[in-house]
Structure formats: C-alpha cells, structure tokens
Amino acid sequence: MAARGYGATPRWAAVGLLVALLVALPSVVAALPADDADVPAADLRAAVLASADVGFSGYAVSAGGLALPVSDRLTAVADLFSDRTLVRVWWRGPEEHRVDVVTAAGETGVHRDPGGTWTWDFEAATATRGSPASLALPSPPDLLPAALGRRLLSEAAEDELSRAGARRVAGRDALGLRVVPADAASSVGRVDVWVDPASGLPLQVEVFAEDADLPALDTRFLDLDLAVPPADVVAFTPPPDATVLPAPDTEELIAQAEERAPDVSLPDELAGLPRRTFAGVPDAVGVYGRGVTLLAAAPLPGRLAGGLREALTASPDAVTDELGTRVAAGPLGLMLVTPPDGPAYVLTGTVTLDALADAARRLPGAAS
C-alpha cells in the first residue's frame, strides 16, 4: 500500500492533544487495583517467549533517562533512550508489523516485511529501505514492551527470575516477573516485566540501574487490542513522489571497523563475560555476555574517536585515566579506550565502570 494512515499537516494539532492525553493515562490506570494469579516465574517466562506471533495493535510509550554523551552521528539512538517516545503499533508477527513514532510535528513509520524494513518520513516524503542485519542500531520497534520483554527474558537463568506481584497496565491485569542479573559485571539492578497472563504479551518493561529507585527505561502499552491487524495496514509501498533512500549499511560499517584494525583479534572473554558469535562479524568486533548484561567492543577510526572523546569528557561524571575515558548513563556504560599501541576502541554495554576498565586492560595493545 502507499503510505496509508499518514494524514496531512493540519491534523497534527489534534495529534498533539492525543499525545498529551495518552501520556497522562498510565499514572491514572496504574492506581487501580489488579488481580494477581499463582503463576510460577518459569511458567510466566515461557508464556512470554511463546508470544511473538500474538497479533495486536495499540499505543505504547517509552521514557528513557539515559542522557548518552554521543556524537551527532548517533543522535537518533540517543534520543530514543533519553526522551519520551509515543508509538502506534500494528503487529502481525516478528517479520510483519508497523510501528509509527507519533509527535505533534508528524509521524515516522517503520514497516517490517520478510525482506527488511521501510522507514517512511511523512513530512519529508522520504522512504528508506533497510535489510536485516546480525548487528543493528536500536530503533523504535526494539523498545516495544512486547519485543523488549521477550529479548530480556530470553536468556535469563531460572535462578535470576522471581515473581513481582501484579498491577494494571493498559486497562489489563498484568503479572510481574523480575530478573535480577547474576553477572558480577552487570550494572542493571533489576528488570521488571509486567505480563498479560492470557496472551503472554509483556505490557510493560522497567529497567533499573543498581540501587536506583526510578527506572532508567520504562516502556509500556497505553492501549491494546488483542486482534490481528489487517495486512494492508502493515504493508508499505513508497508513493510515486517519494524520495527513496538506502539505509546505512551496518555490514559496511563493520567492514570499515575490520579495515581499521585488520590484524586485531579480540579475546574470548572481557570483564568475565564470554564472547558471543554472529555470522559475518569480523574478529575486530566483539559482543560479550547474555540476556540483560551485554558488552560490545569495536575499533574506532581516528575521525570518530576525536568526536567521541570530546562528547565523553564534556560529562561532569567522566572518569579519565591511562586507559581512556568512561562514563555511565544509568545502567549503560560507555568508554573510549586509547591504547599506547594499536587503534582506539569503543566499549559500551550494561556493565559497571569497573567492568569497562577491566575490559579495557584486556584489549590488544592496551595499557596494563
């Protein structure tokens, strides 16, 4: 279909009012009593992991408190984790869905099909085609409560799981499932996932840093219809007058990282976390850990290292020493490693600053 569901500019005043009303709803609904049920944590997790094909539509909002000190090349990612984002979603399955980011100024829709994604910016009349990749930057669909809840629970060990009562979310009783990471390197204190017991869909996900009272990331449904949406609402064909753009090629960026350090091979373990393997990812790029606790390491070209160093050192909480510069934004750590011999590296993940420093010491050419 050609951009169905995107209206003209005059309607955005009404959309702005809708945004304000929807964002105000969670605090009102959450105050209503909820009925708990005697469902074991392991059974509730199994229901969540089996919910990927449950069809639904509705509105969701994510609110992040992660003020990421990144360069202007990653502002879209930084905004996703630091701002309040309202989305409308139509979900037919993991490879067939649509997620629109709704603001008072317009909408940007991400349409997923088996071949990849279309990102449609209505105001700019641009359509960007992206292909699936083993490693990709986060986008609005990744922060949907259902998608994020499944991912964070997928690798949790049974001894990390417990029940957490019940609450009302999107007008439904939601059962609480808590994950407390066991990895010593983790900077995440806990993750609370609130689940619709009938469908297994996560309705709300809260991520807390260690010893924090407020979540660093809170994503929840505001309104939810558990019915499979029509296929023509999800599908997308660029309008004839649209400008079609290619998406940034993640594989090309990885190849550039490999070219920057062709002879570098990362260790099998960093900060006590085992390395993961992904098809097509070179030895110079590494991902470590599991579930809630993840750490990524990659060489950084000099032209990018300078910008990142400037952004990190501007933070009043930055720690700079012989290893480099590191900073934490809630449970997310970010470090620029500047070894005396070899390329600069960027380390980032849900690990502590001490874990980042430990990982930096084990990189090729790093200071001891």
CSV table of N, CA and C in Angstrom, one decimal, residues 48-49 62 81 91 140-154 191-193 202 204-207 217-220 291-292:
chain,number,residue,atom,x,y,z
A,48,VAL,N,5.7,-15.7,27.9
A,48,VAL,CA,6.3,-14.5,27.2
A,48,VAL,C,7.0,-14.9,26.0
A,49,LEU,N,7.9,-15.9,26.1
A,49,LEU,CA,8.7,-16.3,24.9
A,49,LEU,C,7.9,-16.9,23.8
A,62,SER,N,7.5,5.0,25.5
A,62,SER,CA,8.8,4.6,26.2
A,62,SER,C,9.4,5.9,26.8
A,81,PHE,N,16.7,6.7,23.7
A,81,PHE,CA,16.9,6.3,25.1
A,81,PHE,C,16.8,7.4,26.2
A,91,TRP,N,0.8,-5.2,14.9
A,91,TRP,CA,1.7,-6.3,14.9
A,91,TRP,C,1.0,-7.6,14.4
A,140,PRO,N,12.8,2.3,17.1
A,140,PRO,CA,11.5,2.3,17.9
A,140,PRO,C,10.9,0.9,18.1
A,141,PRO,N,10.8,0.0,17.1
A,141,PRO,CA,10.3,-1.3,17.3
A,141,PRO,C,11.0,-2.1,18.4
A,142,ASP,N,12.3,-1.9,18.6
A,142,ASP,CA,13.0,-2.6,19.6
A,142,ASP,C,12.6,-2.3,21.0
A,143,LEU,N,12.0,-1.1,21.2
A,143,LEU,CA,11.6,-0.6,22.5
A,143,LEU,C,10.1,-0.9,22.8
A,144,LEU,N,9.4,-1.6,21.9
A,144,LEU,CA,8.1,-2.0,22.3
A,144,LEU,C,8.1,-2.9,23.5
A,145,PRO,N,7.2,-2.8,24.4
A,145,PRO,CA,7.2,-3.7,25.6
A,145,PRO,C,7.3,-5.2,25.3
A,146,ALA,N,6.5,-5.6,24.3
A,146,ALA,CA,6.4,-7.0,23.9
A,146,ALA,C,7.8,-7.5,23.4
A,147,ALA,N,8.4,-6.7,22.5
A,147,ALA,CA,9.7,-7.1,21.9
A,147,ALA,C,10.8,-7.0,22.9
A,148,LEU,N,10.9,-6.0,23.7
A,148,LEU,CA,12.0,-5.8,24.6
A,148,LEU,C,11.8,-6.8,25.8
A,149,GLY,N,10.6,-7.1,26.2
A,149,GLY,CA,10.4,-8.0,27.3
A,149,GLY,C,10.8,-9.4,26.9
A,150,ARG,N,10.5,-9.8,25.7
A,150,ARG,CA,10.9,-11.1,25.2
A,150,ARG,C,12.4,-11.2,25.1
A,151,ARG,N,13.1,-10.2,24.6
A,151,ARG,CA,14.5,-10.3,24.5
A,151,ARG,C,15.2,-10.3,25.8
A,152,LEU,N,14.8,-9.5,26.8
A,152,LEU,CA,15.5,-9.5,28.1
A,152,LEU,C,15.2,-10.8,28.9
A,153,LEU,N,14.1,-11.5,28.6
A,153,LEU,CA,13.8,-12.7,29.3
A,153,LEU,C,14.4,-13.9,28.6
A,154,SER,N,14.8,-13.8,27.4
A,154,SER,CA,15.1,-15.0,26.5
A,154,SER,C,16.3,-15.7,27.1
A,191,VAL,N,15.2,-6.0,36.3
A,191,VAL,CA,14.3,-5.7,35.2
A,191,VAL,C,12.9,-6.2,35.6
A,192,ASP,N,11.9,-5.4,35.6
A,192,ASP,CA,10.6,-5.8,35.9
A,192,ASP,C,9.8,-5.9,34.6
A,193,VAL,N,9.2,-7.1,34.3
A,193,VAL,CA,8.4,-7.3,33.1
A,193,VAL,C,7.0,-7.6,33.6
A,202,PRO,N,4.2,-9.1,27.1
A,202,PRO,CA,4.7,-8.1,28.0
A,202,PRO,C,4.0,-6.8,27.8
A,204,GLN,N,4.5,-4.1,30.0
A,204,GLN,CA,5.4,-3.0,30.5
A,204,GLN,C,6.7,-3.6,30.8
A,205,VAL,N,7.8,-2.9,30.6
A,205,VAL,CA,9.1,-3.3,31.0
A,205,VAL,C,9.8,-2.1,31.6
A,206,GLU,N,10.4,-2.3,32.8
A,206,GLU,CA,11.1,-1.3,33.5
A,206,GLU,C,12.5,-1.8,33.8
A,207,VAL,N,13.5,-1.0,33.4
A,207,VAL,CA,14.9,-1.4,33.6
A,207,VAL,C,15.5,-0.4,34.7
A,217,LEU,N,14.8,3.1,32.2
A,217,LEU,CA,14.0,2.9,30.9
A,217,LEU,C,12.6,2.3,31.3
A,218,ASP,N,11.6,2.9,30.9
A,218,ASP,CA,10.2,2.4,31.2
A,218,ASP,C,9.4,2.5,29.9
A,219,THR,N,9.0,1.3,29.4
A,219,THR,CA,8.2,1.2,28.2
A,219,THR,C,6.9,0.4,28.5
A,220,ARG,N,5.8,1.0,28.0
A,220,ARG,CA,4.5,0.3,28.4
A,220,ARG,C,3.5,0.6,27.3
A,291,GLY,N,21.6,-12.1,27.9
A,291,GLY,CA,20.5,-11.5,28.5
A,291,GLY,C,20.5,-10.0,28.7
A,292,VAL,N,20.4,-9.6,30.0
A,292,VAL,CA,20.4,-8.3,30.4
A,292,VAL,C,21.8,-7.6,30.4
